[in-house]
GROMACS .gro file of C-alpha atoms in nm:
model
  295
    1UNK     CA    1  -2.602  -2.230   2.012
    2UNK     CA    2  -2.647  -2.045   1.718
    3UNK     CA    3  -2.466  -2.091   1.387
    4UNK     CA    4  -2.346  -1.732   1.434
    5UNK     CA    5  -2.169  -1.836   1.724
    6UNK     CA    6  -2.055  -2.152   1.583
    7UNK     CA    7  -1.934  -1.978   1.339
    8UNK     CA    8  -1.702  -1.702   1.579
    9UNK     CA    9  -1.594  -2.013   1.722
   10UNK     CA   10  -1.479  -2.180   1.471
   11UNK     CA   11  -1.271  -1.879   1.350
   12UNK     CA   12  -1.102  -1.850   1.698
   13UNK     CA   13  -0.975  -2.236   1.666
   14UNK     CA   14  -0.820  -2.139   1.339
   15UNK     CA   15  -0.638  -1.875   1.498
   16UNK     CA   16  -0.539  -2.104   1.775
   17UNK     CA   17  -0.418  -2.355   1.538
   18UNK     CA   18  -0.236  -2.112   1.317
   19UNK     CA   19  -0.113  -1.881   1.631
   20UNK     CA   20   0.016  -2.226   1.768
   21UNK     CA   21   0.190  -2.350   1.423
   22UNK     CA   22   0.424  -2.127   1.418
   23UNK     CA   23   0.620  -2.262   1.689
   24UNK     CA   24   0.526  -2.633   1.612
   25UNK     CA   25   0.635  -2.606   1.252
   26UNK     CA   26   0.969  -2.446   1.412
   27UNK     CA   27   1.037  -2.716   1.635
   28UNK     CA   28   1.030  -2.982   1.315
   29UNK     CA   29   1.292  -2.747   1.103
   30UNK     CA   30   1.484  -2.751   0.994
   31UNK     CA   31   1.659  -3.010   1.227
   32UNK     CA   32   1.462  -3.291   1.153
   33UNK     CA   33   1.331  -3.192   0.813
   34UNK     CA   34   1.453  -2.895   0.572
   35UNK     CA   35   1.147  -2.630   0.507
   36UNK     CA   36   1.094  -2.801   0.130
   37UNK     CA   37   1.096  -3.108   0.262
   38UNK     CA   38   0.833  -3.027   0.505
   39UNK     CA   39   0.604  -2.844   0.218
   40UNK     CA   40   0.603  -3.142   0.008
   41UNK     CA   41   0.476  -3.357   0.341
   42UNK     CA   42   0.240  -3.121   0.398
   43UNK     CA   43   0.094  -3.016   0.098
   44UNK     CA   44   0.084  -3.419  -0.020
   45UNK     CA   45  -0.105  -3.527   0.330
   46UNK     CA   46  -0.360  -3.241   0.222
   47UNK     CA   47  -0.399  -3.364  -0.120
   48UNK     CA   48  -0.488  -3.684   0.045
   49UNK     CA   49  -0.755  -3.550   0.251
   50UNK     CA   50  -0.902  -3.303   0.049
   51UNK     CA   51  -1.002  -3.546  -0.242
   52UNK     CA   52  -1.132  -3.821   0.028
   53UNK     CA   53  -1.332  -3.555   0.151
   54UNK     CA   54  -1.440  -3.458  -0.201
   55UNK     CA   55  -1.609  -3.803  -0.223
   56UNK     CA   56  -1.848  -3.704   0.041
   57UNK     CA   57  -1.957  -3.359  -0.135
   58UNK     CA   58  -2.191  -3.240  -0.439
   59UNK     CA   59  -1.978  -3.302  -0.722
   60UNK     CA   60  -1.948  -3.062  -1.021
   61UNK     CA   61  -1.781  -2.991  -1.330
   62UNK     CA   62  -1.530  -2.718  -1.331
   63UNK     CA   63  -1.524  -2.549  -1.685
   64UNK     CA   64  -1.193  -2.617  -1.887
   65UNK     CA   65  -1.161  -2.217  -1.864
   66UNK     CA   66  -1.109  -2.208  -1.536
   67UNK     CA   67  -0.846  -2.439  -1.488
   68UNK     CA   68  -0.577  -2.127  -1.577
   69UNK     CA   69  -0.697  -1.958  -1.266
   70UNK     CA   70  -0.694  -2.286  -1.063
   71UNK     CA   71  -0.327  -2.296  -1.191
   72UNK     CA   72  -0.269  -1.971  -1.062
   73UNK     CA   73  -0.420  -2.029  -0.745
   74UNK     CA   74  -0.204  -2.371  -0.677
   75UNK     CA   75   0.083  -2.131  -0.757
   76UNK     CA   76   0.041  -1.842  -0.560
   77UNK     CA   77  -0.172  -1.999  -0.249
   78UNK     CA   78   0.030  -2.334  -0.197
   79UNK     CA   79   0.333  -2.361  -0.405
   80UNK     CA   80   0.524  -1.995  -0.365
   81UNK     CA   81   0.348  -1.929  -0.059
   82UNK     CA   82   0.424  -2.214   0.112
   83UNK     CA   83   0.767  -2.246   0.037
   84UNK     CA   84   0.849  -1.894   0.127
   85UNK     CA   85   0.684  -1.916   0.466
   86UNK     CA   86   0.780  -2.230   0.562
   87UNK     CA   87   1.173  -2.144   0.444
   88UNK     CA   88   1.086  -1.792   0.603
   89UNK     CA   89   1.009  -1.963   0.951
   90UNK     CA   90   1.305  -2.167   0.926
   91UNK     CA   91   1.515  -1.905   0.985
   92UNK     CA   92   1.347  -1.629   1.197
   93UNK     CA   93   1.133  -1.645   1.490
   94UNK     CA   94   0.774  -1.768   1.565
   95UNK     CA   95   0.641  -1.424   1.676
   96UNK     CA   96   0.830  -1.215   1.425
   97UNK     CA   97   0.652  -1.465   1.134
   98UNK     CA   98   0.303  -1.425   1.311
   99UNK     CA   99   0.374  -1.006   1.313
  100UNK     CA  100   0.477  -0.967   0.953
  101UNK     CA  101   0.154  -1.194   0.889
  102UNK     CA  102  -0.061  -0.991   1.024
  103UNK     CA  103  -0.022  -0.736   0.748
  104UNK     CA  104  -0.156  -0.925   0.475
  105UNK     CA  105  -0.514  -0.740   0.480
  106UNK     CA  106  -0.334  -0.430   0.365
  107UNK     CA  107  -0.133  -0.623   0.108
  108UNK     CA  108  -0.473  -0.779   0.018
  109UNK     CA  109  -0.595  -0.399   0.008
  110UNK     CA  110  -0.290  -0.263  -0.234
  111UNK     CA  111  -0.274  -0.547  -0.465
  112UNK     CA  112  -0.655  -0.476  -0.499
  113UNK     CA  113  -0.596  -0.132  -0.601
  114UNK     CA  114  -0.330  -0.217  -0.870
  115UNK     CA  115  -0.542  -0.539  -1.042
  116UNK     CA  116  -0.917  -0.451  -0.997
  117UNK     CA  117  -0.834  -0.097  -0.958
  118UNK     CA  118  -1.058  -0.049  -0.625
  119UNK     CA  119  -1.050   0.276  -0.503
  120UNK     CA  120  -0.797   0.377  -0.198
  121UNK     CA  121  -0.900   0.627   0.091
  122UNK     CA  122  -0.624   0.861   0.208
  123UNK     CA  123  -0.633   0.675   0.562
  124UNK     CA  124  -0.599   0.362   0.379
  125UNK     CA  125  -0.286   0.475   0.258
  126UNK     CA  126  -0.117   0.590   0.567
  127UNK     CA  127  -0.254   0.258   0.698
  128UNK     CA  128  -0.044   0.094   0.449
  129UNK     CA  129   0.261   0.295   0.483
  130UNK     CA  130   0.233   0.249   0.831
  131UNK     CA  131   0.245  -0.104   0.848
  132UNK     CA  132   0.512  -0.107   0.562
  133UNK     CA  133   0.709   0.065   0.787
  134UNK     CA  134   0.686  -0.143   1.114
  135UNK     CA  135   0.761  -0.458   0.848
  136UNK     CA  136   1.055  -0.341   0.733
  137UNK     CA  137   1.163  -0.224   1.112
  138UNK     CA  138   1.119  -0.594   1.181
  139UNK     CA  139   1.251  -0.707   0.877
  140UNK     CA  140   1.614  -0.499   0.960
  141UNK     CA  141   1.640  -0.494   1.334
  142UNK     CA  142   1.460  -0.801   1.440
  143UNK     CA  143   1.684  -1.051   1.632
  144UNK     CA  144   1.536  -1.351   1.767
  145UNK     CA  145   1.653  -1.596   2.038
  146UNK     CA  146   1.682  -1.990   1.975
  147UNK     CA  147   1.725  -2.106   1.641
  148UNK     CA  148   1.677  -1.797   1.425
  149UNK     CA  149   1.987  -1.876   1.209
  150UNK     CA  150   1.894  -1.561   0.972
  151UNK     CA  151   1.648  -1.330   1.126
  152UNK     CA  152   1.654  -1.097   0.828
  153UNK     CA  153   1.606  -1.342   0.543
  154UNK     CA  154   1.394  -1.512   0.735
  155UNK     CA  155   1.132  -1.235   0.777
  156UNK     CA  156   1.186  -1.070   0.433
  157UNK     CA  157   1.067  -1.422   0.292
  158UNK     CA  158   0.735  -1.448   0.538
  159UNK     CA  159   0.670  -1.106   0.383
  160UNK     CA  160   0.707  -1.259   0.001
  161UNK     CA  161   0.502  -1.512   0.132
  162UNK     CA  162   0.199  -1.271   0.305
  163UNK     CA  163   0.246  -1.112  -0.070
  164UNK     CA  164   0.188  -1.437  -0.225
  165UNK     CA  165  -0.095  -1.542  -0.028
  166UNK     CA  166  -0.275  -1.204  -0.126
  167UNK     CA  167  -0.270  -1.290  -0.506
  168UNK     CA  168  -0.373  -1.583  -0.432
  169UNK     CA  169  -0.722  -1.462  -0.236
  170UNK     CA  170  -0.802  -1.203  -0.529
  171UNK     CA  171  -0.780  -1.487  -0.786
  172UNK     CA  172  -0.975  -1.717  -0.582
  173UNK     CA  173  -1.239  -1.521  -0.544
  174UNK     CA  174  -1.434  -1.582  -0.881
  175UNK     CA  175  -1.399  -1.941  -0.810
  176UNK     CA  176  -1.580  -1.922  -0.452
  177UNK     CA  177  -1.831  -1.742  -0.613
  178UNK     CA  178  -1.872  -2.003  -0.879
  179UNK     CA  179  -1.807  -2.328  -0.721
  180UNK     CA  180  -1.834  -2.549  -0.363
  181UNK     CA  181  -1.484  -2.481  -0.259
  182UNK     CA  182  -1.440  -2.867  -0.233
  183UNK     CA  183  -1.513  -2.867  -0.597
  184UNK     CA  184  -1.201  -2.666  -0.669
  185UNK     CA  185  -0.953  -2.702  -0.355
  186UNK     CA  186  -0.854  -3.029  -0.430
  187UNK     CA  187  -0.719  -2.967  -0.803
  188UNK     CA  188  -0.549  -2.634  -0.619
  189UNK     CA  189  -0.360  -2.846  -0.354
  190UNK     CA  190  -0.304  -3.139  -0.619
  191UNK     CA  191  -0.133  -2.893  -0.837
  192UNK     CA  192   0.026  -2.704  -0.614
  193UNK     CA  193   0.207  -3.030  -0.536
  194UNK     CA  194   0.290  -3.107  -0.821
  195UNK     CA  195   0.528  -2.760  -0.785
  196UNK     CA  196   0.620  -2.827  -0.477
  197UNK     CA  197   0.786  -3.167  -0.593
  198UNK     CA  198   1.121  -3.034  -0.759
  199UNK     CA  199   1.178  -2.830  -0.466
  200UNK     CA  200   1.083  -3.095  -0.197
  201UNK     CA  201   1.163  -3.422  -0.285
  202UNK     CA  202   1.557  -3.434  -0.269
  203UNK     CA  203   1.496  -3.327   0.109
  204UNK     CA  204   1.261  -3.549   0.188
  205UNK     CA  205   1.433  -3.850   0.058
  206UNK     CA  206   1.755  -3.749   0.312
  207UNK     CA  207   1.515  -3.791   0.624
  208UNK     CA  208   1.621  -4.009   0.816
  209UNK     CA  209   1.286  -4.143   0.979
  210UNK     CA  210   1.447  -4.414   1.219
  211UNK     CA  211   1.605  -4.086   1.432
  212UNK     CA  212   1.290  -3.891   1.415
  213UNK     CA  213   1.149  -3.896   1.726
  214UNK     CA  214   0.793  -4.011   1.797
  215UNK     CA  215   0.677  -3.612   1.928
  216UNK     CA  216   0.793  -3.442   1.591
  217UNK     CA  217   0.584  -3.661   1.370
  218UNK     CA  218   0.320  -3.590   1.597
  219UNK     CA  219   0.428  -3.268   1.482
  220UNK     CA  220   0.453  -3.290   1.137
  221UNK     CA  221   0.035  -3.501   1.129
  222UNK     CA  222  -0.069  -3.195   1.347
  223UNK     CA  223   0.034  -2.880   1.067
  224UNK     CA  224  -0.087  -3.183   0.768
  225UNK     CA  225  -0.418  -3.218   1.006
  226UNK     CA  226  -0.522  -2.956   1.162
  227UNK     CA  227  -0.272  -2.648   1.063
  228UNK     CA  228  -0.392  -2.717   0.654
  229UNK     CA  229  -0.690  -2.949   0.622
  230UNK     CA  230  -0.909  -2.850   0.951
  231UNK     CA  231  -0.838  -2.483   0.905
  232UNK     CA  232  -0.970  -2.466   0.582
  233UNK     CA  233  -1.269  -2.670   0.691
  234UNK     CA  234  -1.349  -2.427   0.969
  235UNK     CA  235  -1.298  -2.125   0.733
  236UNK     CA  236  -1.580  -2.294   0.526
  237UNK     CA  237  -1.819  -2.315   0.844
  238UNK     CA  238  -1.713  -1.931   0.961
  239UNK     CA  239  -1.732  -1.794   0.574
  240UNK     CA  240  -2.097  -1.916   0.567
  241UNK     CA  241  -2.236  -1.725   0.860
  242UNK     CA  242  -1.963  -1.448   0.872
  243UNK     CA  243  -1.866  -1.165   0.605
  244UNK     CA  244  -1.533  -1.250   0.458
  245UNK     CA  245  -1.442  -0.916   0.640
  246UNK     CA  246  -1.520  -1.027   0.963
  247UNK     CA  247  -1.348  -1.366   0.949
  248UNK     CA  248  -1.042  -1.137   0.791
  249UNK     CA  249  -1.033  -0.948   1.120
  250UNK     CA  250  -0.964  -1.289   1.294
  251UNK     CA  251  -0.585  -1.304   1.131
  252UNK     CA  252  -0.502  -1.010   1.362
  253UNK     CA  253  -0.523  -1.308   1.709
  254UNK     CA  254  -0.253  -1.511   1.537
  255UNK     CA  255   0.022  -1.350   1.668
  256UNK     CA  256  -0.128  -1.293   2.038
  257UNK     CA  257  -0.139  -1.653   2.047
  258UNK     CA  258   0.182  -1.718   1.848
  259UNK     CA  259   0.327  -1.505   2.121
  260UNK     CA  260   0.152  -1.647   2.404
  261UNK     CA  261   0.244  -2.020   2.302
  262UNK     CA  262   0.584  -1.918   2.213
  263UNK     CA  263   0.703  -1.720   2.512
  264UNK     CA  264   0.538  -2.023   2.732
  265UNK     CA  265   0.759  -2.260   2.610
  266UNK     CA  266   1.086  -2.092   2.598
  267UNK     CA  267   1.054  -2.054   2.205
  268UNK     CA  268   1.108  -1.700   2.162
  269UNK     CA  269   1.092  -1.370   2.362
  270UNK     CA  270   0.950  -1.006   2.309
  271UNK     CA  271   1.153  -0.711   2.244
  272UNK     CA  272   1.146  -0.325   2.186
  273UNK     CA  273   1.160  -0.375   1.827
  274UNK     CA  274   0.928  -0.655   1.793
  275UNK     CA  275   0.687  -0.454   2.025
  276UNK     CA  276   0.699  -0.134   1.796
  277UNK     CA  277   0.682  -0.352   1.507
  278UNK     CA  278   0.369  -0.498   1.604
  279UNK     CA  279   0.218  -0.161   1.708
  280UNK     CA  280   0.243  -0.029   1.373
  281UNK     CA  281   0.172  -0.289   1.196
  282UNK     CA  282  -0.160  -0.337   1.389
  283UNK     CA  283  -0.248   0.065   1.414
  284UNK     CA  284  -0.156   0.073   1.009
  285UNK     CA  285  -0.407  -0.252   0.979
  286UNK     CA  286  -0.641  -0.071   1.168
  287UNK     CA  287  -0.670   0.252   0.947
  288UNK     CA  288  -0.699  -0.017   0.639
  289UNK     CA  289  -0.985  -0.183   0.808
  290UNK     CA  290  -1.171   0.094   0.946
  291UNK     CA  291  -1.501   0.097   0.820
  292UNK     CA  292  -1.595   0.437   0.620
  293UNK     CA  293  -1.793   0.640   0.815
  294UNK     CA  294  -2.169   0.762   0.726
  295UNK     CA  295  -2.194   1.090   0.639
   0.00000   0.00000   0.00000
């Protein structure tokens, strides 16, 4: 097989695992675990695994200079963005988080236009505006069955999050270019717990472990595991053979499979309003994507 495909592949199991998160993650909280508490247990497994794996890989020196931007990047790719999503999910539904997700290319897009000043086509625009619009449809009239205590809240905060997650991939972008990602990942996630820890820690000392049963910590290892270490792993393999835009494309399964896993097991259910949503959304991320045309 060739590394091509290994490489399509490997993108397709990180939409699985992601797709399939959202209701896994949902089942933990916040019942078992509040959403903070969660984030610190996740992000603190990671740290774990990303600097054992770091042993294994070229080492180099990361200029002091850089460390601002790997600051930044802790901040806005694991610490905000984490905590919003995961608080986010805690109230609204799997397939209404893995919609509004979706639309981070065209945040990606905007924010790129206000820092680096890269230049917007008018279709790029109504793309935008489009998918703006099916958000906050979502955001207002989105109800969710189960335990969506706060439908509203819950899907304005996956939104901050999306938002937070798109800083995050314009400042990490000079430090890809600069540096093995393994180089630089693990002072990201071993900051970004150390910002995590105020927020986490007074939830995560109030779990009681003894009445956790033995399937949610199965739970909890799988989003430490696969849904934050593997991923990024297989990212690495895909953003080798792949452009970045191509393996960007691959967000837009998440919520077929967030939808297919969630529906399957009782988790959630589609609606009108979820179903226009989505259509927008994806027809507005579709006039962002579009490649420009040859004249």
């Amino acid at each position: 097989m060739s590394k091509r495909n290994l490489a399509l592949i490997g993108a397709t199991i990180v939409s699985i695992i992601y797709g399939v998160t959202f209701t896994i993650a949902k089942d933990v909280m916040p019942f078992y675990i509040d959403a903070y508490g969660f984030i610190l247990l996740r992000v603190g497994g990671s740290v774990i695994l990303f600097w054992l794996a770091w042993l294994f890989m070229p080492k180099e020196k990361i200029a002091r200079n850089d460390f601002p931007r790997i600051i930044a990047a802790a901040f806005f790719g694991v610490a905000f963005n984490m905590l919003t999503f995961f608080k986010g999910l805690s109230l609204t539904s799997p397939i209404s988080a893995a919609v509004i997700m979706v639309s981070t290319p065209m945040i990606v897009l905007t924010l790129s236009a206000i820092i680096i000043k890269e230049r917007m086509q008018k279709r790029m625009v109504l793309g935008i505006i489009l998918g703006l619009i099916g958000t906050a449809f979502l955001i207002l009239y989105g109800k969710s069955i189960g335990s969506a205590t706060n439908a509203g809240l819950g899907n304005f905060l996956v939104l901050v999050n999306a938002i937070s997650y798109g800083f995050y991939l314009i400042i990490v972008k000079k430090l890809m270019d600069k540096y093995n990602a393994f180089t630089f990942v693990k002072w990201i996630y071993l900051f970004g717990f150390i910002m995590v820890l105020p927020f986490g820690w007074s939830q995560f000392k109030t779990v009681n472990w003894a009445l956790v049963p033995m399937d949610i910590c199965w739970k909890i290892g799988f989003v430490v595991v696969f849904s934050t270490f593997l991923t990024y792993l297989l990212n690495l393999l895909s953003m080798k053979e792949l452009k970045p835009t191509t393996v960007a494309v691959f967000i837009y399964l998440q919520p077929v499979f967030a939808t297919i896993f969630a529906i399957g097991l009782g988790k959630d259910e589609l609606s009108l309003v979820k179903i226009v949503s989505a259509i927008l959304i994806f027809v507005g991320v579709y006039l962002v994507t579009q490649k420009k045309s040859v004249q």
